[in-house]
CSV table of C-alpha atoms in Angstrom, one decimal:
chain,number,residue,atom,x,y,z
A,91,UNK,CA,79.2,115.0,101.3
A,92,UNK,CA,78.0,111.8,103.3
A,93,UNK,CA,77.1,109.1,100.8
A,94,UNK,CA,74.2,107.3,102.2
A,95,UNK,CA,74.2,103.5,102.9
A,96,UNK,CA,71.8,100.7,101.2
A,97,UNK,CA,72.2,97.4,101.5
A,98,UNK,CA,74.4,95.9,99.4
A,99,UNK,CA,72.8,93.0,97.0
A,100,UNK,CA,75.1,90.4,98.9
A,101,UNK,CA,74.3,91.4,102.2
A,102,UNK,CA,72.8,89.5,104.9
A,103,UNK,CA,69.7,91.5,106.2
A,104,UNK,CA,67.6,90.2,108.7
A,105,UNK,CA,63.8,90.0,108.5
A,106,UNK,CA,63.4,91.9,111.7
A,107,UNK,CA,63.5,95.7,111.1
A,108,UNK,CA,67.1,97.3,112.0
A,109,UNK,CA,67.7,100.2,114.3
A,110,UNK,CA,69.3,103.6,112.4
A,111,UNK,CA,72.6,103.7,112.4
A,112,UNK,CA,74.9,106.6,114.2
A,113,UNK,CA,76.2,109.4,111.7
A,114,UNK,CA,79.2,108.2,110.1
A,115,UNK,CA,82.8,108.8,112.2
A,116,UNK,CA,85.9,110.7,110.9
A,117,UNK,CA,88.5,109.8,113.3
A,118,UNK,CA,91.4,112.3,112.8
A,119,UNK,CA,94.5,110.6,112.2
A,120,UNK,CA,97.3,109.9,114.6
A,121,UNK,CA,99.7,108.7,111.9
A,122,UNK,CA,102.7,111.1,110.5
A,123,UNK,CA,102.4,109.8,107.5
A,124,UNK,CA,102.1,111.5,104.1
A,125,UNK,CA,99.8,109.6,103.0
A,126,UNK,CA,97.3,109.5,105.7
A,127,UNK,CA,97.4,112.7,106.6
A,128,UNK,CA,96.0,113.4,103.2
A,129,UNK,CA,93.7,110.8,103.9
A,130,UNK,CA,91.4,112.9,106.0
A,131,UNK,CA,88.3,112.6,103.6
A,132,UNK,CA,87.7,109.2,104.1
A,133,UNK,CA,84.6,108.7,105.7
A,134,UNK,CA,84.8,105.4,107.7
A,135,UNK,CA,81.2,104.7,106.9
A,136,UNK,CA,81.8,101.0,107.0
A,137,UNK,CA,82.6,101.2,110.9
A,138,UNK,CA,78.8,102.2,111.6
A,139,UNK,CA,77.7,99.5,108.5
A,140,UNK,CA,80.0,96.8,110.2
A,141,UNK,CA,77.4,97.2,113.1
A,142,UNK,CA,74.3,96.8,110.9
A,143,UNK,CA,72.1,95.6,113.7
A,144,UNK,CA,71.4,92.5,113.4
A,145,UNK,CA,68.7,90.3,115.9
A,146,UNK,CA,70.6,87.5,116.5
A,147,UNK,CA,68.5,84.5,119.1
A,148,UNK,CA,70.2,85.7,123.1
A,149,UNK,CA,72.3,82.3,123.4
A,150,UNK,CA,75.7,82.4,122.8
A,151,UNK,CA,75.5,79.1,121.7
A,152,UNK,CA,73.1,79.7,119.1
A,153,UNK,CA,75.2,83.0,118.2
A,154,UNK,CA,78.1,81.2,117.6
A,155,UNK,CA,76.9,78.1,115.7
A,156,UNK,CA,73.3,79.8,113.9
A,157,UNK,CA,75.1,79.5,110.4
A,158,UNK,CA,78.5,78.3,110.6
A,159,UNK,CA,80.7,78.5,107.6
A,160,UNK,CA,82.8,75.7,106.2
A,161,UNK,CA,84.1,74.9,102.5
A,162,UNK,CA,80.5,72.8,102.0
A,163,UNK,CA,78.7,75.5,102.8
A,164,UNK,CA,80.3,78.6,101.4
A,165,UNK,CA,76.7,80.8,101.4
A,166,UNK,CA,76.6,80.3,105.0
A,167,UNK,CA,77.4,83.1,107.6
A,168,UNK,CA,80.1,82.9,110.7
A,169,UNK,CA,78.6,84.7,113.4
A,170,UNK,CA,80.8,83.5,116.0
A,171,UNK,CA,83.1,86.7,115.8
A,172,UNK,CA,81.0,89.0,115.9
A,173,UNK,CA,81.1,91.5,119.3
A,174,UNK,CA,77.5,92.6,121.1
A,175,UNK,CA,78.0,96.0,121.4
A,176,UNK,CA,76.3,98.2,124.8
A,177,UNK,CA,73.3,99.1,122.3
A,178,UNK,CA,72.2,95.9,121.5
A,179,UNK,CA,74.4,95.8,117.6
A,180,UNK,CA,77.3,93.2,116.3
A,181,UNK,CA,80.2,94.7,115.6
A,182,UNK,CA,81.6,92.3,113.2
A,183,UNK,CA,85.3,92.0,112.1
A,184,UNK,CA,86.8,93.8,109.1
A,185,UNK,CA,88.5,92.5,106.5
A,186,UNK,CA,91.0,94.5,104.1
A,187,UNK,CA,91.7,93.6,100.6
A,188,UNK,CA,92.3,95.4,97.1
A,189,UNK,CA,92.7,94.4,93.7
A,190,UNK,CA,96.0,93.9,93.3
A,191,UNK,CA,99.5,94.3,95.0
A,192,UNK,CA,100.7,97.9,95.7
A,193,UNK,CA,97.6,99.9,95.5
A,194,UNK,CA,97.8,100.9,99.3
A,195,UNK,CA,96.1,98.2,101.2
A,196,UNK,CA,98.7,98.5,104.9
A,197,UNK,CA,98.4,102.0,104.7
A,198,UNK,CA,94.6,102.4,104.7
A,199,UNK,CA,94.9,99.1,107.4
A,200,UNK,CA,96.9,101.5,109.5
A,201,UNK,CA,94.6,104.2,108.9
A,202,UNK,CA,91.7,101.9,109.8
A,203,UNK,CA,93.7,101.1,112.9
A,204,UNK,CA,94.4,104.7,113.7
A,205,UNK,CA,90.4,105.7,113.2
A,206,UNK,CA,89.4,102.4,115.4
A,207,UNK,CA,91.5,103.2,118.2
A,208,UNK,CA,89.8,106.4,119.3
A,209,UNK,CA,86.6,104.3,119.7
A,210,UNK,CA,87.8,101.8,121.3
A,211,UNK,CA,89.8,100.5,123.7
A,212,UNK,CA,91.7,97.0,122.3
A,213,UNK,CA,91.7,97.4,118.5
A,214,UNK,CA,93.0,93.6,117.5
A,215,UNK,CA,94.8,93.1,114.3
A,216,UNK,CA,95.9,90.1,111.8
A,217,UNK,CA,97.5,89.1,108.9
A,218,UNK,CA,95.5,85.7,108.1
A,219,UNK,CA,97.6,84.6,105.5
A,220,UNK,CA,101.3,86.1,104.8
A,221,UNK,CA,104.2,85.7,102.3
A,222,UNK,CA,107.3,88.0,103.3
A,223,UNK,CA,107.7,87.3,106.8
A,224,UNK,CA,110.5,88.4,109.2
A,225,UNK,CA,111.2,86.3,112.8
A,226,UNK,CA,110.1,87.5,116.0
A,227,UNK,CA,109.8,86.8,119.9
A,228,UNK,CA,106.4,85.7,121.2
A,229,UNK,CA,104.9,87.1,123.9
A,230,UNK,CA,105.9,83.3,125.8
A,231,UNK,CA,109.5,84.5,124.4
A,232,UNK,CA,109.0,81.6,121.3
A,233,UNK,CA,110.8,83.0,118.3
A,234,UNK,CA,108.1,82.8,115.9
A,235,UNK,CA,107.5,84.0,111.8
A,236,UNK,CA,105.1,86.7,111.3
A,237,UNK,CA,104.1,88.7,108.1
A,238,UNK,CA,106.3,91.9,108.1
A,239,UNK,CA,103.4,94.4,108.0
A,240,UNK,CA,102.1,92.6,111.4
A,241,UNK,CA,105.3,93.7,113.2
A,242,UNK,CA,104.7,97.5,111.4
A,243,UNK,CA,101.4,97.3,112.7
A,244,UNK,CA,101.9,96.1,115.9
A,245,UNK,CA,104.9,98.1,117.1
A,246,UNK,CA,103.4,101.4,115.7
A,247,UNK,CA,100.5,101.1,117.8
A,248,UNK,CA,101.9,99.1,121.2
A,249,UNK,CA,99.2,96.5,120.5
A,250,UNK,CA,100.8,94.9,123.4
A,251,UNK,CA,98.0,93.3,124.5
A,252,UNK,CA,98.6,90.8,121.0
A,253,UNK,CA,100.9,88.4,120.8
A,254,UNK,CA,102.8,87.8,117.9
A,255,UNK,CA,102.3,84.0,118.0
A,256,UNK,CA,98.6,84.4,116.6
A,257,UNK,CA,98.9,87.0,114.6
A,258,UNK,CA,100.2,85.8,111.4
A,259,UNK,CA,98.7,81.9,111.0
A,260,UNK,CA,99.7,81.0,107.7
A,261,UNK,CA,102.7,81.6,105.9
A,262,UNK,CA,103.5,80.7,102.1
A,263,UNK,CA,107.1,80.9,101.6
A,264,UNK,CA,108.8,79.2,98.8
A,265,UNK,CA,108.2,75.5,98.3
A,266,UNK,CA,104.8,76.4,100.7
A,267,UNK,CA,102.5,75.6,97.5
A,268,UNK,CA,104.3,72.5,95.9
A,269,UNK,CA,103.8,71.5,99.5
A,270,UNK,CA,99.8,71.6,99.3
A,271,UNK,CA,99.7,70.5,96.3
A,272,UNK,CA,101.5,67.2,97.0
A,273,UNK,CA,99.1,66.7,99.7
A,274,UNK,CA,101.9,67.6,103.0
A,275,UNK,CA,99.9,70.3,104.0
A,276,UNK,CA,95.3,70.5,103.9
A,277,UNK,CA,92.7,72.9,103.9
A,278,UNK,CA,91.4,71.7,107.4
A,279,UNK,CA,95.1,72.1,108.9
A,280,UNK,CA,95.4,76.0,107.2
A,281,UNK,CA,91.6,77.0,108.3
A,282,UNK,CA,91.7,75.8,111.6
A,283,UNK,CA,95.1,77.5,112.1
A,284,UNK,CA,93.3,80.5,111.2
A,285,UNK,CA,90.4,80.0,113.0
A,286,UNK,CA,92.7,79.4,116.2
A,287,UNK,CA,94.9,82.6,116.2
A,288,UNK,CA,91.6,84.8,115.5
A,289,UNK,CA,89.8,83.1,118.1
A,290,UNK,CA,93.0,84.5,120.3
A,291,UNK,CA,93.4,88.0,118.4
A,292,UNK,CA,89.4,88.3,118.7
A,293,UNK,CA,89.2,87.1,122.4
A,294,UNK,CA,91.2,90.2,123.7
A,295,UNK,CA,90.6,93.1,121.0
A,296,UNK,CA,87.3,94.9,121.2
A,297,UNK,CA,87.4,94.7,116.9
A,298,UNK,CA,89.8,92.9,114.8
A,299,UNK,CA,90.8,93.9,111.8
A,300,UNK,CA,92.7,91.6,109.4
A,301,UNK,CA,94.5,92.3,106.5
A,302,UNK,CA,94.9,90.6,103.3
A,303,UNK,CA,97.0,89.6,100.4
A,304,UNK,CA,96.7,91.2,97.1
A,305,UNK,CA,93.3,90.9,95.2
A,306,UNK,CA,90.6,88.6,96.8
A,307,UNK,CA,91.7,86.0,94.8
A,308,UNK,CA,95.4,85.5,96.2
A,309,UNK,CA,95.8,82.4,98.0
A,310,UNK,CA,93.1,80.6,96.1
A,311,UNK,CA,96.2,77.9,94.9
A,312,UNK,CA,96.3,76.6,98.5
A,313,UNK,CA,92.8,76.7,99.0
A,314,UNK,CA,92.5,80.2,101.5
A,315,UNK,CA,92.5,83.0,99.5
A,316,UNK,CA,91.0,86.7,100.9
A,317,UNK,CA,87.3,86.1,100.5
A,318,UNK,CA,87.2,82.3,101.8
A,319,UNK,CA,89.1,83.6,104.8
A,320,UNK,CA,87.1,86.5,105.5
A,321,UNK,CA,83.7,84.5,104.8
A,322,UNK,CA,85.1,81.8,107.4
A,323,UNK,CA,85.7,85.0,110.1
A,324,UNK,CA,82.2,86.5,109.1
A,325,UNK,CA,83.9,89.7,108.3
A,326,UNK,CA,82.7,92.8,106.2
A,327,UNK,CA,85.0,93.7,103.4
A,328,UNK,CA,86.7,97.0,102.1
A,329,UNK,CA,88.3,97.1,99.3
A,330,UNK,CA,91.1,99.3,98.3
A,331,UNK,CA,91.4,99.9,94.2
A,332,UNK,CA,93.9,102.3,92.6
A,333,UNK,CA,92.5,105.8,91.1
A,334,UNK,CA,90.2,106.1,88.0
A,335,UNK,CA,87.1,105.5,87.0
A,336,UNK,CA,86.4,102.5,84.2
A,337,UNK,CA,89.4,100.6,84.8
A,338,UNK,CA,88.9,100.6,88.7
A,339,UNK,CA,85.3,99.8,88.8
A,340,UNK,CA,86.1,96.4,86.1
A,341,UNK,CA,89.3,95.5,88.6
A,342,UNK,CA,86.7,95.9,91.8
A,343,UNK,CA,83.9,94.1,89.8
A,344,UNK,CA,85.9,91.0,89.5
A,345,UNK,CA,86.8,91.0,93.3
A,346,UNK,CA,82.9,91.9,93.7
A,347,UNK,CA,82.0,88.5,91.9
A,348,UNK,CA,84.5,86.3,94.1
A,349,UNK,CA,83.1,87.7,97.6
A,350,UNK,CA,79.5,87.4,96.3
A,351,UNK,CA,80.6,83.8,95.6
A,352,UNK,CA,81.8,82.9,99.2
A,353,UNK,CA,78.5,85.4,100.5
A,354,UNK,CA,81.0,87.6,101.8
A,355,UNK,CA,79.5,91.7,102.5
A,356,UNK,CA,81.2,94.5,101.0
A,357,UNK,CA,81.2,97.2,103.2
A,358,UNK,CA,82.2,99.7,100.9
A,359,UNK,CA,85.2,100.9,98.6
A,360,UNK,CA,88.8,103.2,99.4
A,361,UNK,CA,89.8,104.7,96.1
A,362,UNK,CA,93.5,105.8,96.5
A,363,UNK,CA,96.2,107.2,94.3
A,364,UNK,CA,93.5,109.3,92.5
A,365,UNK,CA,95.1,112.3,90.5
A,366,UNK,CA,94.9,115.3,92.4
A,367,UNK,CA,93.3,117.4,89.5
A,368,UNK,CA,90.3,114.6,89.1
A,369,UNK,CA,90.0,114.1,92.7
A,370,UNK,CA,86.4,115.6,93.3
A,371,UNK,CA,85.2,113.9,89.9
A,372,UNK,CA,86.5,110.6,90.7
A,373,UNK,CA,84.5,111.0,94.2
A,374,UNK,CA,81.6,111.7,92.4
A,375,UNK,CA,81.3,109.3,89.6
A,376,UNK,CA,82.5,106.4,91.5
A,377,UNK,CA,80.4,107.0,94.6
A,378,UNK,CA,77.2,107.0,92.2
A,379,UNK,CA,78.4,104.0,90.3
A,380,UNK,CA,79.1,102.3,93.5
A,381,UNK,CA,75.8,103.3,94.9
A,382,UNK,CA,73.4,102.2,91.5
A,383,UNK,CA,75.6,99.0,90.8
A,384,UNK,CA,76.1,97.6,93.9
A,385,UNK,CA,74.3,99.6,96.9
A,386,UNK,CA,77.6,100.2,99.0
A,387,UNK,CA,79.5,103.5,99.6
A,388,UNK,CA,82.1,104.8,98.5
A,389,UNK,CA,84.7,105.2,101.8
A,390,UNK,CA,86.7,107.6,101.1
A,391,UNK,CA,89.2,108.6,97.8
A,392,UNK,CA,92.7,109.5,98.2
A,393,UNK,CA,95.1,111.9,96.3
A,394,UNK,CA,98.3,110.7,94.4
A,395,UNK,CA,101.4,112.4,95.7
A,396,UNK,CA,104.1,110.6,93.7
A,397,UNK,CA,107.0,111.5,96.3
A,398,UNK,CA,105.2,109.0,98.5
A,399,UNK,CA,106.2,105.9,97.1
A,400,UNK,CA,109.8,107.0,96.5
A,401,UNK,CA,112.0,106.5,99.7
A,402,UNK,CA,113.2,109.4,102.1
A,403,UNK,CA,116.8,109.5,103.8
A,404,UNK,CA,115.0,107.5,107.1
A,405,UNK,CA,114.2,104.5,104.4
A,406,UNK,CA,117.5,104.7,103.1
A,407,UNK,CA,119.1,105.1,106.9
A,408,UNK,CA,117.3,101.4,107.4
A,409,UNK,CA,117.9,100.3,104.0
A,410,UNK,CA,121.6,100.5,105.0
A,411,UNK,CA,121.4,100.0,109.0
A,412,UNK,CA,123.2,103.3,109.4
A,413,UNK,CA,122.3,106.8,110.0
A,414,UNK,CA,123.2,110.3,109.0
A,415,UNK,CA,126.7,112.0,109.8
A,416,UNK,CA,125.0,115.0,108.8
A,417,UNK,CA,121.5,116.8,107.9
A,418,UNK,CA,119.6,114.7,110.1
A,419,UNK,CA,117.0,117.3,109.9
A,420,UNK,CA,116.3,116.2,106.3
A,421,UNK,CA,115.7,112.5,107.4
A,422,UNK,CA,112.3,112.7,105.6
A,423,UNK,CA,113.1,114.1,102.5
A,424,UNK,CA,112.3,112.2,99.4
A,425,UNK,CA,114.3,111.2,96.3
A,426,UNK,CA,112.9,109.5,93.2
A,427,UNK,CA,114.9,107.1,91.7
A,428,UNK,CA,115.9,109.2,88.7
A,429,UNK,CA,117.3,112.0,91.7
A,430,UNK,CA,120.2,108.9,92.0
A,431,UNK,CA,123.4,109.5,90.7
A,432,UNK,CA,126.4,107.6,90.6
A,433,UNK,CA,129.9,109.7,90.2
A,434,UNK,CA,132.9,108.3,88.8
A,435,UNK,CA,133.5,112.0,87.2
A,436,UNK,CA,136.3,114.1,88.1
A,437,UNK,CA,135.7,117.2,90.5
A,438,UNK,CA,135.3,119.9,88.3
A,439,UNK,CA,132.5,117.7,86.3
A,440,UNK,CA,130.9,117.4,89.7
A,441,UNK,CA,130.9,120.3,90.6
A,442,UNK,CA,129.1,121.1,86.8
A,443,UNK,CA,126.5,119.1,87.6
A,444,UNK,CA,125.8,119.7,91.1
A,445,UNK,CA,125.0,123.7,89.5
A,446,UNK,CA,123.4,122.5,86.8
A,447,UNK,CA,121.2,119.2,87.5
A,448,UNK,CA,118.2,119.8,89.5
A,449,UNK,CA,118.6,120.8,93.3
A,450,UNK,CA,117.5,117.8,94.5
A,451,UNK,CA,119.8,114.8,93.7
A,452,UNK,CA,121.2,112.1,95.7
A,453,UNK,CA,125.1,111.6,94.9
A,454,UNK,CA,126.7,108.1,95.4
A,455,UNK,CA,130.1,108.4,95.7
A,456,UNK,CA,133.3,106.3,96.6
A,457,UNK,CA,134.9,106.5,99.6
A,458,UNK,CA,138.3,107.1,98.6
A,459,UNK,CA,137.2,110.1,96.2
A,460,UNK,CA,137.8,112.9,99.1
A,461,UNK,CA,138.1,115.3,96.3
A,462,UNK,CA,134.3,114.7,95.4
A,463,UNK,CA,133.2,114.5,99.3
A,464,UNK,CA,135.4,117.8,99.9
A,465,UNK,CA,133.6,119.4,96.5
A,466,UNK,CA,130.0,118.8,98.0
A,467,UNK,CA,130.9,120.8,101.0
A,468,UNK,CA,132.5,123.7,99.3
A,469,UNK,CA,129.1,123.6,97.0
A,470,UNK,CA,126.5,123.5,100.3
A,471,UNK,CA,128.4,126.9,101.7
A,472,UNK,CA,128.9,128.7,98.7
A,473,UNK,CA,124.9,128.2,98.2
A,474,UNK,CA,124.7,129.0,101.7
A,475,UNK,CA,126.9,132.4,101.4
A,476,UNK,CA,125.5,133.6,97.6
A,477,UNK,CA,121.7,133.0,99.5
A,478,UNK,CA,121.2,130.7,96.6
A,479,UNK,CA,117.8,128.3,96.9
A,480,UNK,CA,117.8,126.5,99.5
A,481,UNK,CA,120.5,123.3,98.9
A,482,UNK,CA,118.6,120.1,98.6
A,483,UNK,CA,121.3,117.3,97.3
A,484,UNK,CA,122.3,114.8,99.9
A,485,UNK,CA,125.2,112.3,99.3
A,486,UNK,CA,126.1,108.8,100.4
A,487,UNK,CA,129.8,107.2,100.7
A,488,UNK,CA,130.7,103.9,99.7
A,489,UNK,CA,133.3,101.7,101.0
A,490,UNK,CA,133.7,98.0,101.8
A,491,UNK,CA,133.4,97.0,105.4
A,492,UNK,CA,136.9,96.4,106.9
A,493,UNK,CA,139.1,97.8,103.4
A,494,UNK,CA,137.8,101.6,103.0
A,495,UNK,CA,137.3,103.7,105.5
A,496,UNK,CA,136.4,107.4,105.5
A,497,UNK,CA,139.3,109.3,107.6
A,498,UNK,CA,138.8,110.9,111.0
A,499,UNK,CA,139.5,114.7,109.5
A,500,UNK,CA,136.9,114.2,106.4
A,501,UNK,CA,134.3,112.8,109.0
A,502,UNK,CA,135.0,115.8,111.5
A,503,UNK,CA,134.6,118.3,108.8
A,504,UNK,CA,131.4,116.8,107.9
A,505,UNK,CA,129.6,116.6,111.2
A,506,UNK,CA,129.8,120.4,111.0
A,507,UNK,CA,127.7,120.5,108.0
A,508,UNK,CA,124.4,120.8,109.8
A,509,UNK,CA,122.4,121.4,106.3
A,510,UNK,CA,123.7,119.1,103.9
A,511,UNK,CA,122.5,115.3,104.7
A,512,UNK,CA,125.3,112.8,104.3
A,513,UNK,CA,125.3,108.8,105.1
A,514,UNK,CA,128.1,106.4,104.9
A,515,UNK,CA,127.7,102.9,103.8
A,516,UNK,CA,129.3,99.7,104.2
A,517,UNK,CA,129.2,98.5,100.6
A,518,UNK,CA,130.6,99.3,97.0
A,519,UNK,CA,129.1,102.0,95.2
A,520,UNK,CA,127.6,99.1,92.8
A,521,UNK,CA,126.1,96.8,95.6
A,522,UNK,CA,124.5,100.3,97.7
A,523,UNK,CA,122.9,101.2,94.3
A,524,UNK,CA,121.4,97.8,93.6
A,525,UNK,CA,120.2,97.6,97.3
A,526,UNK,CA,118.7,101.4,96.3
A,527,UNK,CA,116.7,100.4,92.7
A,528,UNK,CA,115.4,96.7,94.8
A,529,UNK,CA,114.5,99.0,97.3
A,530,UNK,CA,112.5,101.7,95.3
């Protein structure tokens, strides 16, 4: 049911009267994704609060400069990002954080994305301040760094109109905090960086929305961590916290306390990774808790499907930079990391545990055993012949670049084994299954 919207307790209201909002959007999603296709309950409640109407003095120099924020005035408001919509409201940016690492923060940003997109026409997008970063080409054709989930974001949705050269500021590889501690790099050098590429981002997007680092309080060693940075972009906040009840509300009270600090609005709260069987309690209790405690909404909760976090064949087929000889129908089937199995067994044992084990396992074998690679065929057509359950085990080969190879007649027979997914990878069996376990 829609949850309605009060003003949060750190919110900046103005003393004119506001106009009532539009009912609350639930963009369908465009991603293939798992994940966000389960996502569909989320209510994106915090689009129509990010445009809280707000009667701002008609100058745009008095928009842009009526409270700006800086780090000796943290309780002041940055209006200058904000967009004037056709009906008179700001649309101000949105800001994404959680409460710690992993609890789903790029895959609700992409969802965000996806929703945004069908209502308007430039959706902008930034990673402020990143830490695994991969090199790109600039739109100027500059080979730049840029936080890897920017190039996810930005290649998924052609935000061509974006170039990569602002979208990722400030990046902390290693050595990056030693550095700002000794004095080589400043506040004023990070925040105007910031301030520079958003400006850019903001300038062509119709909404931004920026993505952060862990909990609200990552980056706070160099002086920019999630709720300084949004409070100097004047954006709303959503928070993304991992399923339950007590232990979620205590992790989002302590982000809670840090944006209230740098007087930053919460526009509400994504619960994901909720246990399916709880799903409609945890929506429940934590909306109301949300609601008496703080005055913001609960945005949407999301189901835990463990398969989702383990990695399919596709991951695997990057993972490796190769691609399936066979099975490529099965690209997107998942395998948790105790479906991995190494074989150094002899045939007949195999062939034991390819009956026996559950159906779906992924076998790593060596290149040179063709008695093994040979067995797995015979096993996928016998299935096939005995109308057995459907055969789910995949297998990848393992041989060192430029000393194994698999041989022309193996690989010939395996390209006709349409239902049986098989990869073949340039690497020991020990290296492809450490590359596997870092991977998962």
């Amino acid at each position: 049911s829609a949850i309605s919207h009060q003003p949060s307790a750190i919110s900046h209201q103005p003393s004119h009267p506001s106009i009532p909002r539009p009912p609350p959007l639930v963009p369908p999603f465009l991603l293939s994704l798992p994940m966000l296709k389960m996502a569909q309950s989320i209510r994106y409640r915090f689009l129509t609060g990010a445009t809280r109407t707000v009667d701002l003095p008609p100058s745009s120099a008095s928009l842009s400069t009526m409270a700006a924020a800086s780090p000796h005035n943290p309780a002041a408001v940055n209006t200058k990002y904000w967009k004037k919509l056709p009906d008179g409201r700001y649309q101000r940016p949105i800001f994404v954080a959680a409460t710690k690492q992993h609890v789903g923060k790029t895959s609700t940003s992409l969802s965000i994305v996806s929703g945004l997109k069908k209502r308007f026409e430039r959706v902008g997008f930034i990673k402020p301040v990143g830490q695994q970063h991969v090199e790109v080409r600039s739109t100027s054709g500059e080979t730049t760094r840029v936080d890897k989930d920017v190039v996810l974001v930005r290649e998924h949705f052609k935000l061509d109109h974006l170039d990569y050269k602002y979208m990722s500021p400030v990046i902390i590889p290693r050595g990056y905090t030693k550095k700002f501690i000794d004095g080589e790099v400043t506040y004023e050098q990070q925040i105007a960086d910031i301030e520079t590429a958003f400006q850019h981002v903001s300038d062509t997007s119709d909404v931004v929305v920026a993505e952060g680092t862990g909990h609200c309080g990552v980056g706070s060693i160099v002086n920019v961590n999630n709720a300084k940075v949004a409070a100097a972009l004047g954006a709303d906040m959503v928070l993304i916290a991992n399923g339950g009840l007590g232990s979620a509300f205590d992790e989002l009270e302590l982000n809670r306390v840090l944006c209230q600090h740098h007087n930053v609005r919460i526009a509400g709260v994504i619960v994901n990774k909720v246990i399916p069987d709880k799903l409609e309690q945890t929506k429940h209790y934590m909306s109301k808790a949300l609601k008496q405690a703080w005055g913001v909404p609960l945005l949407g909760t999301v189901p835990d499907r463990p398969y989702l976090g383990c990695p399919a064949l596709a991951d695997l087929e990057k993972l490796f930079r190769t691609e399936l000889i066979c099975g490529h129908a099965h690209r997107f089937r998942h395998y948790t990391v105790d479906d991995f199995n190494l074989v150094t067994t002899s045939l007949s044992r195999f062939l034991e545990n390819l009956r026996q084990k559950k159906n779906r396992t992924l076998y790593v074998a060596h290149v040179t055993r063709d008695d093994l690679i040979l067995g797995f065929m015979a096993e996928y057509q016998r299935t096939r012949r005995e109308n057995e359950p459907p055969f789910e085990a995949a297998l990848i080969i393992c041989g060192r670049k430029g000393k194994y190879q698999l041989s022309t007649e193996v690989k010939d027979m395996l390209s006709c084994l349409e239902g049986a997914p098989v990869m073949v990878v340039e690497l020991s069996t020990h290296q492809a299954m450490q590359k596997i376990h870092a991977f998962t």
